[in-house]
Amino acid sequence: MISGVLLDLVGVIYDGEDLITGATSAVARLHEAGLPVRFVSNTTRSSKQAILDRLSRFGLSIKSDELFTPAQAAREWLGRHEQSPHLLVHPDLVPDFHDLTGSKGKAVVVGDAGEIFDYRTLNKAFRELIEGADFLALAPNRAFKDADGKLSLDAGAFVTALEFASQKRAVILGKPSPDFFLSALNSMHCSKTEAVMVGDDAENDVAGALQAGISCALLVRTGKYRREDENRFKPSPTATVDDISAAVDWIIAKRGI
């Protein structure tokens, strides 16, 4: 029985500035089938509003509370712990942390900072960590599909470097954090046993969802997918399909089982 759907964005719905063929109609089919949908993205180079604006340009009218981002999770964490952020993130993501102050300390927040990653910025974050700051990683992704179609280093490599140097383990806020998946499921009152996740990242989207207890996770052969990705990480995908349209075919066919 499938009662709710979690969809990754980059590599599943769009790829760079291009909508993946059939994505809009695939999402519409889920809605027509009465299945609630939440979008769960590890994108950390764009603000939440920028992502919503891009989806709107693609013809997908998504409400803010239907989109879950690591920056949003970080804001909530910082608020709960009354901490202020030391940001090592892409400049386009900084607006998502506007007006955050805390009276009980500081937390280093690391996302995909792109060209901002250099010795100076990494060393500054390292010094904050060894002086007592908490450590938040927006996502642990190893690589992402860059504008030239090739894979590039993602934030995970830099998070690992800071963990090694500071001897502190980062709190992961985006996928594959179980709390991240569960926040999205709770917002549509869907249990883990009746949910399905669709992503192009066999490690964080698919294996992460299954490890979090989600009953099904589909890997699409678009975005960052590379041949044999379905065999690189455990648990293996429930199914590997060509694209979001094929994923929706699978979901609707299995919905009542």
Phi, psi and omega in degrees: 000125177247124182240355180199151185232132173252129181239131167289164180255290184294124181092347178244310179264317177219162181226103186066236179264008184246132173287134177290134185309127176084000186295315182299314181292328179295316178296320179299321179296323177297316178296318179296331179278000179079019181262121175293147183231139170232143181258122184239111188239141172265012179299126179231022174253358182226145175291163180299319180295322178296322178294315178299320179295319179296316178299322178297319178297331178278358180090016178250110180271099184250131176283153182304322183281001174264353181248127180244126181233155177298326179297321177298316179297322179293318177303316181295319179297313180298321178294316180297322184265002178053048180242152177261150184268140162258110190269129167235076187223170176295142180306328181290345181266345184306321180303334179291349181245016181298138174068019177271119175227154179215150183257000185242031176120194187224151175228132173283127181244117183246127173233195177280093185276355178060231183292348178290337176292111172209179184301318184298310184289323178292320180293324178296317178295318178303316181294323176297319182294315183285347175268005172118356180294147171287168188231115179244128175250124181293326178197152181255019186304140180283319186207162174222159178280116185275176184298335179274005179087356179259163177281141176232158178302134174256187188294336185305322181295323181282326174299314180297320178298316179291325175298315180298313185289319186271345185060033174241141177268129180286144169278118180274126185257328178270195175300137014261025179303124177304323181298326180294312177299315186292327176300317179294318179294318180298327182293341177242017175054045181244132179280159179301325185286351180240024183243159174224140177248140177235124180207169178256359181252107185296334183275299188277321179285307192272298179299323178299316179295316180294320177294333178281355177100003177291137192291325183223146175215125183253136176257128178260149180269044175233178178064232184278357181307136172232151183311133179076009176303328182295344181254003186272335187228153178241142357293152179285157178303148172299322176202152174245125186232166186293317186196185182298325179297316178293325177297317179294322174304313182296315183297313182294322179294326184265356191308315186268002184278000000 
